[in-house]
Coordinates of C-alpha atoms and ligand atoms in Angstrom, one line a residue:
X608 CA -73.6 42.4 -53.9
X609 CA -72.9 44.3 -57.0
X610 CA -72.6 42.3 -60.3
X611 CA -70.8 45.0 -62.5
X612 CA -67.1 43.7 -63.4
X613 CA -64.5 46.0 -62.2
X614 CA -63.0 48.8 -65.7
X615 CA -59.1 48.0 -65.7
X616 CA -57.9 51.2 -67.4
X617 CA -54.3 49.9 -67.4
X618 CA -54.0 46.0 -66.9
X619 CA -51.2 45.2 -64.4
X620 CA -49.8 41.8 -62.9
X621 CA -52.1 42.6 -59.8
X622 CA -55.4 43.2 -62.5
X623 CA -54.2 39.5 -63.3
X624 CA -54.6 37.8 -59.9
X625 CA -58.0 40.4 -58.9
X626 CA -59.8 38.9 -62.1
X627 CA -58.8 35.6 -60.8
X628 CA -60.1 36.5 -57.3
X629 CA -63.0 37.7 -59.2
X630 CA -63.8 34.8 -61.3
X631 CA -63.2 37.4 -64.6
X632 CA -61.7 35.0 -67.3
X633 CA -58.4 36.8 -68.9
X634 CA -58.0 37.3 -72.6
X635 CA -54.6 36.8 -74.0
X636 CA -53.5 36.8 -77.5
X637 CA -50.1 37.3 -79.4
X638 CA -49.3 40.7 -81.3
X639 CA -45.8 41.5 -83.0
X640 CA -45.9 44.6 -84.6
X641 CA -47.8 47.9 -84.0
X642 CA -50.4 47.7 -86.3
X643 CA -51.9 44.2 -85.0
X644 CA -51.4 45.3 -81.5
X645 CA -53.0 48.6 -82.0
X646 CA -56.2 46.7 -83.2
X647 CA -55.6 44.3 -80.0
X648 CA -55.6 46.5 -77.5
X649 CA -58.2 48.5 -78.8
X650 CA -60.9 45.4 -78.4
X651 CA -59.5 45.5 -75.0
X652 CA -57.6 42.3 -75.0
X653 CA -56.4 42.0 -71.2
X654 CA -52.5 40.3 -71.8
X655 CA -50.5 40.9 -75.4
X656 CA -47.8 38.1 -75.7
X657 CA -45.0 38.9 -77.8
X658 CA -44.8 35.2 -77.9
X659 CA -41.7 33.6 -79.8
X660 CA -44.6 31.9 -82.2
X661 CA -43.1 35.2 -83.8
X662 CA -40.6 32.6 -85.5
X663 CA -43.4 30.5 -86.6
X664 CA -45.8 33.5 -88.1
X665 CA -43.7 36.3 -88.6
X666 CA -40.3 34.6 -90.2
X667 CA -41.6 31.4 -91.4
X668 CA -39.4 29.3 -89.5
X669 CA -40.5 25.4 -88.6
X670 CA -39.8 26.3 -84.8
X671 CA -39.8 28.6 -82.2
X672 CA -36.2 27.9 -81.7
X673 CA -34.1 30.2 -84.0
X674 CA -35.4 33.8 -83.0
X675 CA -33.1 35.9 -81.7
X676 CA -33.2 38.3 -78.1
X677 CA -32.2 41.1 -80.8
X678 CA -36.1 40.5 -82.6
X679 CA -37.5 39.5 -80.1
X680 CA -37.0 43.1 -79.0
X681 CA -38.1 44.7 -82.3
X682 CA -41.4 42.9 -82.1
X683 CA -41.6 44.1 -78.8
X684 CA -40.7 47.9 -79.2
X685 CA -42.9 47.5 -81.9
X686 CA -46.1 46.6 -79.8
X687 CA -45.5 49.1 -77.3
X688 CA -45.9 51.9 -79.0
X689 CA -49.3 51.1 -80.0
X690 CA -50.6 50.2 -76.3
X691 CA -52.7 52.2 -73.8
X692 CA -54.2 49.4 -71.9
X693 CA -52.7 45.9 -72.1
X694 CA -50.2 44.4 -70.1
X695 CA -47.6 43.5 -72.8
X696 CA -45.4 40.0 -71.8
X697 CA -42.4 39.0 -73.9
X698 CA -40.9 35.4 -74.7
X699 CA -37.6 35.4 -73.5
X700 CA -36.2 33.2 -76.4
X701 CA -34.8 29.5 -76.8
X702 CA -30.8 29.8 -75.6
X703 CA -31.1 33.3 -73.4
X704 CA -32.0 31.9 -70.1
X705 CA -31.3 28.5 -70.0
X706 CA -27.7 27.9 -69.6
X707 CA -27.1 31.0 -66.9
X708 CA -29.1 32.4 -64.4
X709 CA -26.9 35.9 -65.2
X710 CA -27.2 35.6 -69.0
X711 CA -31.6 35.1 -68.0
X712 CA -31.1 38.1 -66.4
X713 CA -29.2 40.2 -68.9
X714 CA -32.3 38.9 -71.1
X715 CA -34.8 40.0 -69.3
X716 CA -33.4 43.0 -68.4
X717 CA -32.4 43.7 -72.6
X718 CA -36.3 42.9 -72.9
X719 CA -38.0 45.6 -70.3
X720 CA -35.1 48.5 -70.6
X721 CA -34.9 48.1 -74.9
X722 CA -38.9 47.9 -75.5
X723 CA -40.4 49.3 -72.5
X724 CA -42.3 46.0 -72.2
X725 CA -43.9 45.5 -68.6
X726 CA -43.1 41.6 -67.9
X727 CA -41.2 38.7 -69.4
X728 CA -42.3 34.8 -70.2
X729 CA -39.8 31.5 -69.9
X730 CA -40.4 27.9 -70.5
X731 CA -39.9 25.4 -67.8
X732 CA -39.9 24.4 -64.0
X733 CA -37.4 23.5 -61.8
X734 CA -34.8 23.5 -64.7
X735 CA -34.9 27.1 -65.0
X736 CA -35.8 28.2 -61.4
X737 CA -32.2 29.8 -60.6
X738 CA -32.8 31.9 -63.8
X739 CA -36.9 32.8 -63.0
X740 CA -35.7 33.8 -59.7
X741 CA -32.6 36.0 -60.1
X742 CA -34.8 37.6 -62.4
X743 CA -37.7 38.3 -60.2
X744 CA -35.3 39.3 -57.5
X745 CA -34.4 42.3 -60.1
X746 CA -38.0 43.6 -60.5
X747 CA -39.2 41.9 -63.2
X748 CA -42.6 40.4 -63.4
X749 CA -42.0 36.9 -64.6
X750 CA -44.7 34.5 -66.3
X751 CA -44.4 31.1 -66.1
X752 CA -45.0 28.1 -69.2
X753 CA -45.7 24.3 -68.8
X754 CA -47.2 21.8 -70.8
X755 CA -46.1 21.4 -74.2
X756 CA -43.0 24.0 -74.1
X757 CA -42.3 24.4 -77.7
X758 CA -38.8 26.0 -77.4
X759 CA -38.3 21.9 -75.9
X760 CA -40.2 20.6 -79.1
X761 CA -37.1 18.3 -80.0
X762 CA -37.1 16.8 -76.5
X763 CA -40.9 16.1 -77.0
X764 CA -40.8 15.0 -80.9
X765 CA -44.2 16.2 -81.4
X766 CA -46.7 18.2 -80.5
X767 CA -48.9 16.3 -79.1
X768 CA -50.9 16.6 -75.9
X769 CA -48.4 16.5 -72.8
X770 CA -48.7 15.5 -69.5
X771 CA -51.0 12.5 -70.1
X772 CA -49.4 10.1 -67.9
X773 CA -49.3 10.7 -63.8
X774 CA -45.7 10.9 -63.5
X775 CA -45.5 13.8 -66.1
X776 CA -48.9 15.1 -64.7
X777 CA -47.2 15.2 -61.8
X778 CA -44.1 17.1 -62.2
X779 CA -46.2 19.7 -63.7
X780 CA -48.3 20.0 -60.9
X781 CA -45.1 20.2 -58.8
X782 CA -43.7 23.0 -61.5
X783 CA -46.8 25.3 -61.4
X784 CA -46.4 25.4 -57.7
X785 CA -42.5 26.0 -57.7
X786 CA -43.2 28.8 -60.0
X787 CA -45.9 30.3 -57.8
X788 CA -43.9 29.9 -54.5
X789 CA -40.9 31.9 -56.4
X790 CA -43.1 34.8 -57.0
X791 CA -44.4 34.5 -61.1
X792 CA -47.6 36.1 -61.6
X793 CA -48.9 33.6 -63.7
X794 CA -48.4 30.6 -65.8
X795 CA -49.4 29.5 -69.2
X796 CA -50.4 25.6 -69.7
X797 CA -50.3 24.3 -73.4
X798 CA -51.9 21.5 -74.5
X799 CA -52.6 19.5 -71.3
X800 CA -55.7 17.8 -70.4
X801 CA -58.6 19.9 -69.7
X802 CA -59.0 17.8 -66.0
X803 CA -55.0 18.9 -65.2
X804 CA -56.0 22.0 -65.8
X805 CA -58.6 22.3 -63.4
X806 CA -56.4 20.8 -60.4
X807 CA -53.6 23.1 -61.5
X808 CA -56.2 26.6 -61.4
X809 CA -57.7 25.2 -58.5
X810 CA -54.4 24.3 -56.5
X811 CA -53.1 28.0 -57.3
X812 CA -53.6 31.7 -56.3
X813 CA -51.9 33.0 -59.2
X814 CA -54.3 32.7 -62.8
X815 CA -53.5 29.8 -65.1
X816 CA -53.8 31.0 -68.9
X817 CA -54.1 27.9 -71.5
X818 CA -53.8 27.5 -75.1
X819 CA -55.1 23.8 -75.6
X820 CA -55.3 23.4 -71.8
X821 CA -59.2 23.6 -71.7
X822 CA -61.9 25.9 -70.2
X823 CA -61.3 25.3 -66.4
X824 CA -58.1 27.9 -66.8
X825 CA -57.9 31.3 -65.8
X826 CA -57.9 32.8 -69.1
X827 CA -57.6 31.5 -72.9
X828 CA -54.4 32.8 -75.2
X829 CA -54.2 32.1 -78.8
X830 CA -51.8 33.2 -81.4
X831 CA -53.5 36.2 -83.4
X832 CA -52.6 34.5 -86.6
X833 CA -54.9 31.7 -85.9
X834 CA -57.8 33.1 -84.4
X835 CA -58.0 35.3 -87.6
X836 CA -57.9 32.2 -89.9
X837 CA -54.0 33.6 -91.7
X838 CA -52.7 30.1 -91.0
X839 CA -55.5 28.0 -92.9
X840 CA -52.9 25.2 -92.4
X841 CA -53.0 24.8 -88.9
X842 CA -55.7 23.0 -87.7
X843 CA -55.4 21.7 -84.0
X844 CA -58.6 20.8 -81.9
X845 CA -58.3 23.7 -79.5
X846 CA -58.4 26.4 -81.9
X847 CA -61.2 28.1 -82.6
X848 CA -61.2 30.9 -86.4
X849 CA -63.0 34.1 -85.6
X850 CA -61.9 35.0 -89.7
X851 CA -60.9 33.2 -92.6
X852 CA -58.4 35.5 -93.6
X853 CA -56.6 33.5 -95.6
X854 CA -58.9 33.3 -98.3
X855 CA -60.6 37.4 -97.5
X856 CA -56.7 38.4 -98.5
X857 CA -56.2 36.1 -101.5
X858 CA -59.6 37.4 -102.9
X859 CA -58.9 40.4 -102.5
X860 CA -55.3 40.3 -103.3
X861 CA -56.2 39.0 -106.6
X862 CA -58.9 41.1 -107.2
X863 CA -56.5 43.9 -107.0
X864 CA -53.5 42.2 -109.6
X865 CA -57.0 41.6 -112.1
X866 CA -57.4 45.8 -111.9
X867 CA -54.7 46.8 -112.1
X868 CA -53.8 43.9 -115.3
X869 CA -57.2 45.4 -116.5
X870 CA -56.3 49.4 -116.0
X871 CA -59.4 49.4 -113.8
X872 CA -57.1 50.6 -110.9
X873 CA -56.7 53.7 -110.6
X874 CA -59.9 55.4 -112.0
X875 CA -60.2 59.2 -112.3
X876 CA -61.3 59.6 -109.2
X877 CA -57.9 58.1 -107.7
X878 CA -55.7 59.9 -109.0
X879 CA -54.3 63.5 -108.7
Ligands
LIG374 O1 -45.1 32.1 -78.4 C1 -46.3 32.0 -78.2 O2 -47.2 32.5 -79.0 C2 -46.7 31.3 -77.0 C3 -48.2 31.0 -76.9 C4 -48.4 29.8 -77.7 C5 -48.6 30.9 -75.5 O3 -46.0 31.0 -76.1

């Protein structure tokens, strides 16, 4: 039997499930403009999320909630165009699929015809199941998101670890395979425990993807910003800083006010 792991030249929903069926683990991270995702895809980064975390990171808002279908959209566009390779999924945002299985669709559809994106992401189970499948019925490949659901984060009050208790284990279980019986092509879990995880994967054809949710998933996503250390303020167990960036830029941030104060910056040489 050969050993040598299968070259995805262009990463599709199907890649998704083959690595799966291989036992390939998928790598998943956020992007939201062109030059991050250009870098991202580059290192060969299997799923791009153009995650609503785009509030959080990009805007400086406290939640995911206030982003709009309209930015949304320009993040998207924006990661795009700097793909070759990676399947690019998009957050359908907080209040654009919820309250009508129509207006989810006009969403989605807004999403895949505006930016060219190749599938779309909404939080939730049986609440939204009219809206996830209306929208796979049009077409569009639909990822699905349990667990902590942050666009739900007043519901929860914090964001602690969910599903700790059987009844809530439970329904998620019962979620996961309601989303894979209407057709998604695979489901992120958020901070869950690591053993829910496993039963979840295991139970399922489609991959699992987690962030917090453990090593027994599928694949692992994180939000670029973190990995690279640019939120030194967010520290939650799961996480794992490839950079500190934080403090790389404010050196040499600084460094660059001190030249330029100093008339150091330009020299000769950089200059015309
Ligand atoms: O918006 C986002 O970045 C996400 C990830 C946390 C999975 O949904």
């Amino acid at each position: 039997m050969s050993t040598a792991k299968k070259e995805y030249k262009r990463v599709t929903v199907k890649s998704l499930v083959d690595m799966k069926q291989q036992g390939e683990k998928i790598s998943m991270l956020t992007a939201y403009d062109y030059s991050m995702a250009k870098i991202v895809d580059g290192a060969n980064v299997d799923v791009i999320l153009v995650g609503d975390s785009a509030s959080n990171v990009m805007a400086g808002h406290e939640t995911t909630l206030p982003i709009t279908l309209d930015q949304m959209i320009y993040h998207a566009s924006s990661v795009i165009r700097a793909v070759t390779r990676a399947l690019v999924v998009v957050d359908i945002p907080f209040g654009f699929y919820q309250s009508d299985p129509k207006e989810a669709l006009r969403s989605a559809i807004r999403i895949m015809k505006e930016s060219g994106a190749h599938a779309v992401k909404v939080e939730g189970g049986s609440e939204i199941k009219e809206s996830v499948k209306r929208i796979l019925n049009a077409g569009i490949p639909v990822m699905g998101h349990l667990g902590l659901t942050p666009q739900a984060i007043y519901k929860f009050g914090t964001y602690t670890v969910r599903a700790k208790d059987k009844d809530e284990a439970e329904k998620l279980i019962e979620d996961a395979k309601l989303l894979e019986r209407l057709g998604c092509f695979g489901i992120v879990l958020e901070k869950i425990p690591a053993e829910l995880t496993k039963k979840v994967s295991e139970e399922l054809s489609i991959p699992t993807i987690s962030i917090g949710g453990g090593g027994y998933a599928d694949g692992q996503v994180l939000v670029i910003h973190d990995l690279l250390g640019m939120t030194h303020e967010f520290n939650p167990r799961f996480l794992r800083r490839y950079m500190n960036l934080y403090e790389d830029m404010s050196e040499a941030i600084s460094k660059y006010v001190a030249d330029v104060k100093s008339r150091d910056f330009p020299s000769e040489e950089e200059q015309y």
